[in-house]
Amino acid sequence: MLLDPLLDTRPVAKDLPSPATGPAPGPEDALPAILTTPARLTHLQRLEAESIHIMREVAAQFHKPVMLYSVGKDSAVLLHLAMKAFHPSKPPFPLLHVDTTWKFREMIAFRDRRAQELGVDLMVHINQEGVRQGIGPVSHGSAVHTDVMKTQALKQALDAHGFDAAFGGARRDEEKSRAKERIFSFRTASHRWEPKNQRPELWSLYNGRIHKGESIRVFPLSNWTELDIWQYIHQENIPVVPLYFAKPRPVVERDGTLIMVDDDRLPLKPGETPEMAWVRFRTLGCYPLTGAVRSTAATLPEIIREMLLSTSSERQGRVIDQDAAASMEAKKQEGYF
């Protein structure tokens, strides 16, 4: 049977005692460790290596990539991996944040502070037409708000700057339609995702060939899980928005969802009074559309312990996922990330 010489740890002839020469050589004559010890990566190291490989492939294949930065935990890991992938240089692409104007205030403060700390190029895009029309999650509902202020805004930004590849932090374990995604997810010239018009990805080979106007959405975290994300954040000491950690916060309960009262734009319904409750967030978005979970997990080890016991998806707190059956897949087909 043929063995890889770098993985074969059986003693070689020079290590065996010989009647003519006496005992085997001492430790000083031993083979280098790289020739005798098989390389073993931890689970997180394998995921990290795969993600870095994907990022470098994008940098090599595309003319003008961009990294979508939503300010959440997955974006934090994505940015950390990008800093590692191209160290000591900065990532060869900017960050793009699509601001709906309804993000948590702590998210915006963290976004600006983190970009300044790392010295990366941060672009912020707002759909000004949506602002002029007064589009919002409270006045127009989650479906209209998401389409105008997220999907249309993203397409505007990608077209305006001519980006041909866009990194995103989506993972396959989040939601059923996201489990269908390739790592290199092809988009038409109108940014449409067609599940049946995707490319095979055998042996970690990624096809980035596109015609003018077409683009690729790239998901380096596809094979990660929510637990992997939190373990990696803990291992690498990656800063994240404080909203992920439990503390007393003002919330109201609507249709079984705990909504944090982040500013005075959230109108209270008759009989509603904000209560202070120990809560944290497993996912972050526009605050009227993002549900908190009751929790006392205020540290990373406590969050990881909570994840080990969890039996529900983090996206149960996303109101937009509850609009209608298969709503996420429909949104993605129209250009949503």
mmCIF file of C-alpha atoms in Angstrom:
data_model
loop_
_atom_site.group_PDB
_atom_site.id
_atom_site.type_symbol
_atom_site.label_atom_id
_atom_site.label_comp_id
_atom_site.label_asym_id
_atom_site.label_seq_id
_atom_site.Cartn_x
_atom_site.Cartn_y
_atom_site.Cartn_z
ATOM 1 C CA MET A 1 0.000 0.000 0.000
ATOM 2 C CA LEU A 2 1.349 3.440 -0.955
ATOM 3 C CA LEU A 3 1.621 5.959 1.856
ATOM 4 C CA ASP A 4 2.313 9.671 1.803
ATOM 5 C CA PRO A 5 5.894 9.975 3.092
ATOM 6 C CA LEU A 6 4.919 13.057 5.108
ATOM 7 C CA LEU A 7 2.188 11.125 6.922
ATOM 8 C CA ASP A 8 3.948 7.775 7.328
ATOM 9 C CA THR A 9 5.275 7.590 10.902
ATOM 10 C CA ARG A 10 6.677 4.071 10.736
ATOM 11 C CA PRO A 11 10.390 3.862 11.638
ATOM 12 C CA VAL A 12 12.664 4.066 8.636
ATOM 13 C CA ALA A 13 15.701 1.865 8.094
ATOM 14 C CA LYS A 14 18.215 4.260 9.692
ATOM 15 C CA ASP A 15 16.178 4.226 12.949
ATOM 16 C CA LEU A 16 16.372 0.433 13.376
ATOM 17 C CA PRO A 17 19.228 -1.300 15.235
ATOM 18 C CA SER A 18 21.675 -3.208 13.032
ATOM 19 C CA PRO A 19 23.806 -6.201 14.108
ATOM 20 C CA ALA A 20 26.749 -4.630 12.347
ATOM 21 C CA THR A 21 26.467 -1.085 13.690
ATOM 22 C CA GLY A 22 24.935 -1.578 17.136
ATOM 23 C CA PRO A 23 22.008 0.333 18.659
ATOM 24 C CA ALA A 24 19.854 2.816 16.800
ATOM 25 C CA PRO A 25 21.013 6.442 16.600
ATOM 26 C CA GLY A 26 20.175 8.729 19.529
ATOM 27 C CA PRO A 27 17.681 11.621 19.610
ATOM 28 C CA GLU A 28 20.132 13.972 17.970
ATOM 29 C CA ASP A 29 19.996 11.810 14.831
ATOM 30 C CA ALA A 30 16.188 11.603 14.698
ATOM 31 C CA LEU A 31 14.251 12.844 11.660
ATOM 32 C CA PRO A 32 12.733 16.350 11.817
ATOM 33 C CA ALA A 33 9.275 16.398 13.420
ATOM 34 C CA ILE A 34 7.629 17.457 10.135
ATOM 35 C CA LEU A 35 8.708 14.131 8.615
ATOM 36 C CA THR A 36 7.519 11.963 11.466
ATOM 37 C CA THR A 37 4.403 13.689 12.867
ATOM 38 C CA PRO A 38 1.228 13.902 10.771
ATOM 39 C CA ALA A 39 -0.244 17.386 10.487
ATOM 40 C CA ARG A 40 -3.472 17.703 12.455
ATOM 41 C CA LEU A 41 -5.706 20.752 12.358
ATOM 42 C CA THR A 42 -8.480 21.427 14.798
ATOM 43 C CA HIS A 43 -12.029 21.832 13.544
ATOM 44 C CA LEU A 44 -11.802 25.637 13.778
ATOM 45 C CA GLN A 45 -8.410 25.691 12.067
ATOM 46 C CA ARG A 46 -9.854 23.773 9.128
ATOM 47 C CA LEU A 47 -12.747 26.208 8.833
ATOM 48 C CA GLU A 48 -10.377 29.163 9.085
ATOM 49 C CA ALA A 49 -8.075 27.743 6.399
ATOM 50 C CA GLU A 50 -11.007 27.131 4.050
ATOM 51 C CA SER A 51 -12.352 30.665 4.502
ATOM 52 C CA ILE A 52 -8.943 32.267 3.955
ATOM 53 C CA HIS A 53 -8.450 30.157 0.821
ATOM 54 C CA ILE A 54 -11.814 31.393 -0.514
ATOM 55 C CA MET A 55 -10.931 35.033 0.155
ATOM 56 C CA ARG A 56 -7.611 34.723 -1.628
ATOM 57 C CA GLU A 57 -9.334 33.040 -4.579
ATOM 58 C CA VAL A 58 -11.698 36.002 -4.865
ATOM 59 C CA ALA A 59 -8.811 38.492 -4.700
ATOM 60 C CA ALA A 60 -7.075 36.564 -7.490
ATOM 61 C CA GLN A 61 -10.080 36.047 -9.790
ATOM 62 C CA PHE A 62 -12.088 39.271 -9.593
ATOM 63 C CA HIS A 63 -11.336 42.840 -10.567
ATOM 64 C CA LYS A 64 -13.332 44.730 -7.952
ATOM 65 C CA PRO A 65 -14.560 42.755 -4.913
ATOM 66 C CA VAL A 66 -16.220 44.214 -1.827
ATOM 67 C CA MET A 67 -17.030 42.855 1.618
ATOM 68 C CA LEU A 68 -20.548 43.379 2.946
ATOM 69 C CA TYR A 69 -20.302 44.464 6.570
ATOM 70 C CA SER A 70 -23.548 44.132 8.489
ATOM 71 C CA VAL A 71 -21.813 44.741 11.866
ATOM 72 C CA GLY A 72 -23.050 41.414 13.273
ATOM 73 C CA LYS A 73 -21.036 38.526 14.715
ATOM 74 C CA ASP A 74 -20.598 36.829 11.321
ATOM 75 C CA SER A 75 -19.309 40.071 9.821
ATOM 76 C CA ALA A 76 -16.917 40.387 12.744
ATOM 77 C CA VAL A 77 -15.484 36.939 11.973
ATOM 78 C CA LEU A 78 -15.418 37.668 8.236
ATOM 79 C CA LEU A 79 -13.446 40.881 8.800
ATOM 80 C CA HIS A 80 -11.037 39.130 11.179
ATOM 81 C CA LEU A 81 -10.402 36.403 8.581
ATOM 82 C CA ALA A 82 -9.804 39.032 5.886
ATOM 83 C CA MET A 83 -7.238 40.771 8.078
ATOM 84 C CA LYS A 84 -5.486 37.423 8.556
ATOM 85 C CA ALA A 85 -5.711 36.398 4.904
ATOM 86 C CA PHE A 86 -3.794 39.425 3.623
ATOM 87 C CA HIS A 87 -1.581 40.290 6.598
ATOM 88 C CA PRO A 88 0.571 42.365 6.864
ATOM 89 C CA SER A 89 -1.305 44.296 4.158
ATOM 90 C CA LYS A 90 -4.864 45.494 4.565
ATOM 91 C CA PRO A 91 -7.591 43.577 2.710
ATOM 92 C CA PRO A 92 -7.525 44.552 -0.987
ATOM 93 C CA PHE A 93 -11.196 45.504 -0.981
ATOM 94 C CA PRO A 94 -13.400 47.949 0.938
ATOM 95 C CA LEU A 95 -16.174 47.227 3.416
ATOM 96 C CA LEU A 96 -19.723 48.170 2.448
ATOM 97 C CA HIS A 97 -22.465 48.725 4.991
ATOM 98 C CA VAL A 98 -26.018 49.090 3.690
ATOM 99 C CA ASP A 99 -27.559 51.352 6.312
ATOM 100 C CA THR A 100 -31.347 51.165 6.565
ATOM 101 C CA THR A 101 -31.321 54.057 9.095
ATOM 102 C CA TRP A 102 -33.033 51.702 11.576
ATOM 103 C CA LYS A 103 -30.031 49.829 12.941
ATOM 104 C CA PHE A 104 -29.382 49.726 16.682
ATOM 105 C CA ARG A 105 -27.419 52.768 17.825
ATOM 106 C CA GLU A 106 -24.787 50.501 19.382
ATOM 107 C CA MET A 107 -24.259 48.858 15.980
ATOM 108 C CA ILE A 108 -23.493 52.156 14.254
ATOM 109 C CA ALA A 109 -21.106 53.258 17.010
ATOM 110 C CA PHE A 110 -19.321 49.891 16.903
ATOM 111 C CA ARG A 111 -19.110 49.994 13.076
ATOM 112 C CA ASP A 112 -17.362 53.354 12.980
ATOM 113 C CA ARG A 113 -15.050 52.558 15.876
ATOM 114 C CA ARG A 114 -13.989 49.184 14.433
ATOM 115 C CA ALA A 115 -13.237 50.586 10.972
ATOM 116 C CA GLN A 116 -11.073 53.292 12.527
ATOM 117 C CA GLU A 117 -9.212 50.814 14.737
ATOM 118 C CA LEU A 118 -8.342 48.531 11.824
ATOM 119 C CA GLY A 119 -7.715 51.288 9.296
ATOM 120 C CA VAL A 120 -9.943 49.702 6.647
ATOM 121 C CA ASP A 121 -11.895 51.511 3.962
ATOM 122 C CA LEU A 122 -15.570 51.650 5.012
ATOM 123 C CA MET A 123 -18.331 52.684 2.606
ATOM 124 C CA VAL A 124 -21.870 53.376 3.841
ATOM 125 C CA HIS A 125 -24.818 53.405 1.436
ATOM 126 C CA ILE A 126 -28.378 54.556 2.164
ATOM 127 C CA ASN A 127 -31.242 54.401 -0.320
ATOM 128 C CA GLN A 128 -32.000 58.123 -0.378
ATOM 129 C CA GLU A 129 -35.148 57.614 -2.442
ATOM 130 C CA GLY A 130 -36.481 55.345 0.297
ATOM 131 C CA VAL A 131 -35.634 57.997 2.873
ATOM 132 C CA ARG A 132 -37.505 60.647 0.852
ATOM 133 C CA GLN A 133 -40.533 58.358 0.710
ATOM 134 C CA GLY A 134 -40.352 57.816 4.465
ATOM 135 C CA ILE A 135 -40.020 54.027 4.119
ATOM 136 C CA GLY A 136 -39.647 52.337 7.494
ATOM 137 C CA PRO A 137 -40.351 49.049 9.250
ATOM 138 C CA VAL A 138 -43.087 50.551 11.423
ATOM 139 C CA SER A 139 -44.922 52.590 8.792
ATOM 140 C CA HIS A 140 -44.600 50.199 5.824
ATOM 141 C CA GLY A 141 -44.011 46.776 7.355
ATOM 142 C CA SER A 142 -41.051 44.416 7.214
ATOM 143 C CA ALA A 143 -41.483 43.257 3.599
ATOM 144 C CA VAL A 144 -41.541 46.714 1.980
ATOM 145 C CA HIS A 145 -38.842 48.089 4.277
ATOM 146 C CA THR A 146 -36.512 45.147 3.589
ATOM 147 C CA ASP A 147 -37.014 45.370 -0.162
ATOM 148 C CA VAL A 148 -36.484 49.138 -0.442
ATOM 149 C CA MET A 149 -33.902 49.848 2.246
ATOM 150 C CA LYS A 150 -31.911 46.597 2.048
ATOM 151 C CA THR A 151 -32.337 44.806 -1.289
ATOM 152 C CA GLN A 152 -32.712 47.839 -3.546
ATOM 153 C CA ALA A 153 -30.079 49.751 -1.603
ATOM 154 C CA LEU A 154 -27.588 46.898 -1.972
ATOM 155 C CA LYS A 155 -28.189 46.662 -5.723
ATOM 156 C CA GLN A 156 -27.744 50.437 -6.029
ATOM 157 C CA ALA A 157 -24.384 50.302 -4.249
ATOM 158 C CA LEU A 158 -23.082 47.331 -6.232
ATOM 159 C CA ASP A 159 -24.071 48.957 -9.545
ATOM 160 C CA ALA A 160 -22.785 52.412 -8.646
ATOM 161 C CA HIS A 161 -19.288 51.141 -7.850
ATOM 162 C CA GLY A 162 -19.115 48.292 -10.362
ATOM 163 C CA PHE A 163 -18.349 45.562 -7.830
ATOM 164 C CA ASP A 164 -18.138 42.148 -9.493
ATOM 165 C CA ALA A 165 -17.900 40.065 -6.300
ATOM 166 C CA ALA A 166 -19.397 40.655 -2.855
ATOM 167 C CA PHE A 167 -18.490 38.759 0.295
ATOM 168 C CA GLY A 168 -21.307 37.947 2.711
ATOM 169 C CA GLY A 169 -21.416 36.280 6.110
ATOM 170 C CA ALA A 170 -24.365 33.938 5.462
ATOM 171 C CA ARG A 171 -24.051 30.350 6.708
ATOM 172 C CA ARG A 172 -25.855 27.242 5.497
ATOM 173 C CA ASP A 173 -27.109 26.339 8.971
ATOM 174 C CA GLU A 174 -29.094 29.578 9.324
ATOM 175 C CA GLU A 175 -32.070 28.942 7.071
ATOM 176 C CA LYS A 176 -33.335 26.446 4.482
ATOM 177 C CA SER A 177 -32.819 28.606 1.392
ATOM 178 C CA ARG A 178 -29.318 29.535 2.515
ATOM 179 C CA ALA A 179 -28.476 25.844 2.697
ATOM 180 C CA LYS A 180 -28.898 25.768 -1.103
ATOM 181 C CA GLU A 181 -26.185 28.358 -1.656
ATOM 182 C CA ARG A 182 -22.889 27.619 -3.336
ATOM 183 C CA ILE A 183 -19.816 29.311 -1.895
ATOM 184 C CA PHE A 184 -19.487 31.212 -5.197
ATOM 185 C CA SER A 185 -23.147 32.117 -5.763
ATOM 186 C CA PHE A 186 -23.794 33.371 -9.295
ATOM 187 C CA ARG A 187 -25.992 36.439 -9.865
ATOM 188 C CA THR A 188 -27.388 37.683 -13.171
ATOM 189 C CA ALA A 189 -26.862 41.218 -14.467
ATOM 190 C CA SER A 190 -30.025 42.194 -12.576
ATOM 191 C CA HIS A 191 -28.610 40.642 -9.363
ATOM 192 C CA ARG A 192 -31.115 37.808 -9.486
ATOM 193 C CA TRP A 193 -30.302 34.499 -7.786
ATOM 194 C CA GLU A 194 -31.473 31.438 -9.706
ATOM 195 C CA PRO A 195 -31.015 28.271 -7.627
ATOM 196 C CA LYS A 196 -30.974 26.005 -10.684
ATOM 197 C CA ASN A 197 -28.378 28.112 -12.478
ATOM 198 C CA GLN A 198 -25.478 27.562 -10.081
ATOM 199 C CA ARG A 199 -22.103 25.973 -10.676
ATOM 200 C CA PRO A 200 -20.588 22.780 -9.245
ATOM 201 C CA GLU A 201 -17.839 23.236 -6.680
ATOM 202 C CA LEU A 202 -15.808 20.037 -6.712
ATOM 203 C CA TRP A 203 -12.505 19.667 -4.867
ATOM 204 C CA SER A 204 -12.694 23.256 -3.580
ATOM 205 C CA LEU A 205 -12.415 24.647 -7.115
ATOM 206 C CA TYR A 206 -14.433 27.825 -7.623
ATOM 207 C CA ASN A 207 -15.563 29.144 -11.003
ATOM 208 C CA GLY A 208 -15.511 32.928 -11.008
ATOM 209 C CA ARG A 209 -15.959 33.489 -14.728
ATOM 210 C CA ILE A 210 -18.710 36.003 -15.437
ATOM 211 C CA HIS A 211 -19.876 38.270 -18.254
ATOM 212 C CA LYS A 212 -19.966 42.023 -17.912
ATOM 213 C CA GLY A 213 -22.704 43.087 -15.529
ATOM 214 C CA GLU A 214 -22.956 39.704 -13.814
ATOM 215 C CA SER A 215 -21.562 39.167 -10.344
ATOM 216 C CA ILE A 216 -20.806 36.589 -7.697
ATOM 217 C CA ARG A 217 -21.891 36.612 -4.058
ATOM 218 C CA VAL A 218 -19.233 34.824 -2.016
ATOM 219 C CA PHE A 219 -19.892 33.069 1.302
ATOM 220 C CA PRO A 220 -16.638 32.074 3.053
ATOM 221 C CA LEU A 221 -18.548 31.058 6.223
ATOM 222 C CA SER A 222 -20.886 28.630 4.442
ATOM 223 C CA ASN A 223 -19.682 25.586 6.374
ATOM 224 C CA TRP A 224 -19.568 27.278 9.786
ATOM 225 C CA THR A 225 -22.294 26.942 12.410
ATOM 226 C CA GLU A 226 -23.456 29.468 14.985
ATOM 227 C CA LEU A 227 -21.531 27.538 17.623
ATOM 228 C CA ASP A 228 -18.388 27.586 15.451
ATOM 229 C CA ILE A 229 -18.717 31.362 15.138
ATOM 230 C CA TRP A 230 -18.901 31.895 18.890
ATOM 231 C CA GLN A 231 -16.080 29.473 19.642
ATOM 232 C CA TYR A 232 -13.875 31.220 17.083
ATOM 233 C CA ILE A 233 -14.745 34.650 18.490
ATOM 234 C CA HIS A 234 -13.747 33.371 21.921
ATOM 235 C CA GLN A 235 -10.544 31.739 20.653
ATOM 236 C CA GLU A 236 -9.434 34.769 18.619
ATOM 237 C CA ASN A 237 -10.711 37.402 21.065
ATOM 238 C CA ILE A 238 -12.706 39.175 18.328
ATOM 239 C CA PRO A 239 -14.657 42.294 19.406
ATOM 240 C CA VAL A 240 -18.421 42.128 18.808
ATOM 241 C CA VAL A 241 -21.338 44.484 19.404
ATOM 242 C CA PRO A 242 -22.270 44.519 23.121
ATOM 243 C CA LEU A 243 -25.889 43.725 22.205
ATOM 244 C CA TYR A 244 -24.879 40.067 21.986
ATOM 245 C CA PHE A 245 -24.229 40.018 25.735
ATOM 246 C CA ALA A 246 -27.100 39.876 28.200
ATOM 247 C CA LYS A 247 -27.995 42.797 30.434
ATOM 248 C CA PRO A 248 -31.186 44.582 31.508
ATOM 249 C CA ARG A 249 -32.747 46.328 28.485
ATOM 250 C CA PRO A 250 -36.111 48.034 27.839
ATOM 251 C CA VAL A 251 -38.322 45.705 25.788
ATOM 252 C CA VAL A 252 -41.941 45.261 24.776
ATOM 253 C CA GLU A 253 -43.483 41.935 23.743
ATOM 254 C CA ARG A 254 -45.320 41.856 20.404
ATOM 255 C CA ASP A 255 -46.720 38.644 18.959
ATOM 256 C CA GLY A 256 -44.356 36.639 21.132
ATOM 257 C CA THR A 257 -41.291 38.660 20.064
ATOM 258 C CA LEU A 258 -39.312 40.834 22.477
ATOM 259 C CA ILE A 259 -38.582 44.159 20.751
ATOM 260 C CA MET A 260 -36.031 46.472 22.326
ATOM 261 C CA VAL A 261 -37.080 50.129 22.537
ATOM 262 C CA ASP A 262 -33.882 51.619 21.134
ATOM 263 C CA ASP A 263 -35.162 55.143 20.473
ATOM 264 C CA ASP A 264 -38.349 57.195 20.459
ATOM 265 C CA ARG A 265 -39.223 56.285 16.842
ATOM 266 C CA LEU A 266 -40.867 53.061 18.028
ATOM 267 C CA PRO A 267 -44.521 53.892 18.732
ATOM 268 C CA LEU A 268 -46.004 52.073 21.701
ATOM 269 C CA LYS A 269 -49.364 50.411 21.248
ATOM 270 C CA PRO A 270 -52.214 51.028 23.726
ATOM 271 C CA GLY A 271 -51.403 49.295 26.984
ATOM 272 C CA GLU A 272 -47.740 48.739 26.122
ATOM 273 C CA THR A 273 -45.153 49.728 28.677
ATOM 274 C CA PRO A 274 -41.463 48.889 28.227
ATOM 275 C CA GLU A 275 -40.146 46.535 30.893
ATOM 276 C CA MET A 276 -36.549 46.066 31.916
ATOM 277 C CA ALA A 277 -35.586 42.462 31.260
ATOM 278 C CA TRP A 278 -32.375 40.493 31.042
ATOM 279 C CA VAL A 279 -32.066 39.877 27.317
ATOM 280 C CA ARG A 280 -29.476 39.547 24.584
ATOM 281 C CA PHE A 281 -29.556 39.179 20.792
ATOM 282 C CA ARG A 282 -28.515 36.157 18.749
ATOM 283 C CA THR A 283 -28.861 38.066 15.487
ATOM 284 C CA LEU A 284 -28.839 41.794 14.711
ATOM 285 C CA GLY A 285 -30.677 43.879 12.133
ATOM 286 C CA CYS A 286 -33.183 46.736 12.151
ATOM 287 C CA TYR A 287 -34.237 47.003 15.762
ATOM 288 C CA PRO A 288 -38.064 46.951 15.260
ATOM 289 C CA LEU A 289 -37.632 43.707 13.270
ATOM 290 C CA THR A 290 -35.153 41.950 15.569
ATOM 291 C CA GLY A 291 -36.301 39.946 18.558
ATOM 292 C CA ALA A 292 -34.272 39.563 21.722
ATOM 293 C CA VAL A 293 -34.049 36.379 23.779
ATOM 294 C CA ARG A 294 -34.296 36.180 27.540
ATOM 295 C CA SER A 295 -30.847 35.291 28.791
ATOM 296 C CA THR A 296 -28.290 35.919 31.515
ATOM 297 C CA ALA A 297 -25.309 34.972 29.309
ATOM 298 C CA ALA A 298 -23.061 37.992 29.774
ATOM 299 C CA THR A 299 -19.712 36.448 28.783
ATOM 300 C CA LEU A 300 -18.433 34.458 25.814
ATOM 301 C CA PRO A 301 -18.148 31.165 27.777
ATOM 302 C CA GLU A 302 -21.738 31.630 28.956
ATOM 303 C CA ILE A 303 -22.930 32.285 25.385
ATOM 304 C CA ILE A 304 -21.135 29.161 24.160
ATOM 305 C CA ARG A 305 -22.687 27.126 26.968
ATOM 306 C CA GLU A 306 -26.097 28.487 25.975
ATOM 307 C CA MET A 307 -25.466 27.562 22.310
ATOM 308 C CA LEU A 308 -24.609 23.989 23.284
ATOM 309 C CA LEU A 309 -28.068 23.658 24.834
ATOM 310 C CA SER A 310 -30.016 25.555 22.171
ATOM 311 C CA THR A 311 -32.426 23.705 19.875
ATOM 312 C CA SER A 312 -33.689 26.707 17.861
ATOM 313 C CA SER A 313 -32.269 28.782 15.017
ATOM 314 C CA GLU A 314 -30.874 32.218 15.720
ATOM 315 C CA ARG A 315 -33.127 33.577 12.957
ATOM 316 C CA GLN A 316 -36.260 32.874 14.961
ATOM 317 C CA GLY A 317 -35.832 36.459 16.131
ATOM 318 C CA ARG A 318 -35.903 37.902 12.592
ATOM 319 C CA VAL A 319 -39.397 39.215 11.821
ATOM 320 C CA ILE A 320 -38.631 39.317 8.069
ATOM 321 C CA ASP A 321 -38.271 35.534 8.028
ATOM 322 C CA GLN A 322 -41.872 35.207 9.196
ATOM 323 C CA ASP A 323 -43.458 37.253 6.391
ATOM 324 C CA ALA A 324 -44.639 34.208 4.397
ATOM 325 C CA ALA A 325 -43.677 30.681 3.486
ATOM 326 C CA ALA A 326 -40.359 30.563 1.591
ATOM 327 C CA SER A 327 -40.089 34.365 1.970
ATOM 328 C CA MET A 328 -36.308 34.264 2.367
ATOM 329 C CA GLU A 329 -35.873 32.377 -0.899
ATOM 330 C CA ALA A 330 -38.097 34.887 -2.699
ATOM 331 C CA LYS A 331 -36.109 37.794 -1.225
ATOM 332 C CA LYS A 332 -32.831 36.181 -2.265
ATOM 333 C CA GLN A 333 -34.049 35.685 -5.826
ATOM 334 C CA GLU A 334 -34.734 39.419 -6.030
ATOM 335 C CA GLY A 335 -31.234 40.308 -4.838
ATOM 336 C CA TYR A 336 -31.375 40.146 -1.021
ATOM 337 C CA PHE A 337 -28.196 38.814 0.521
#
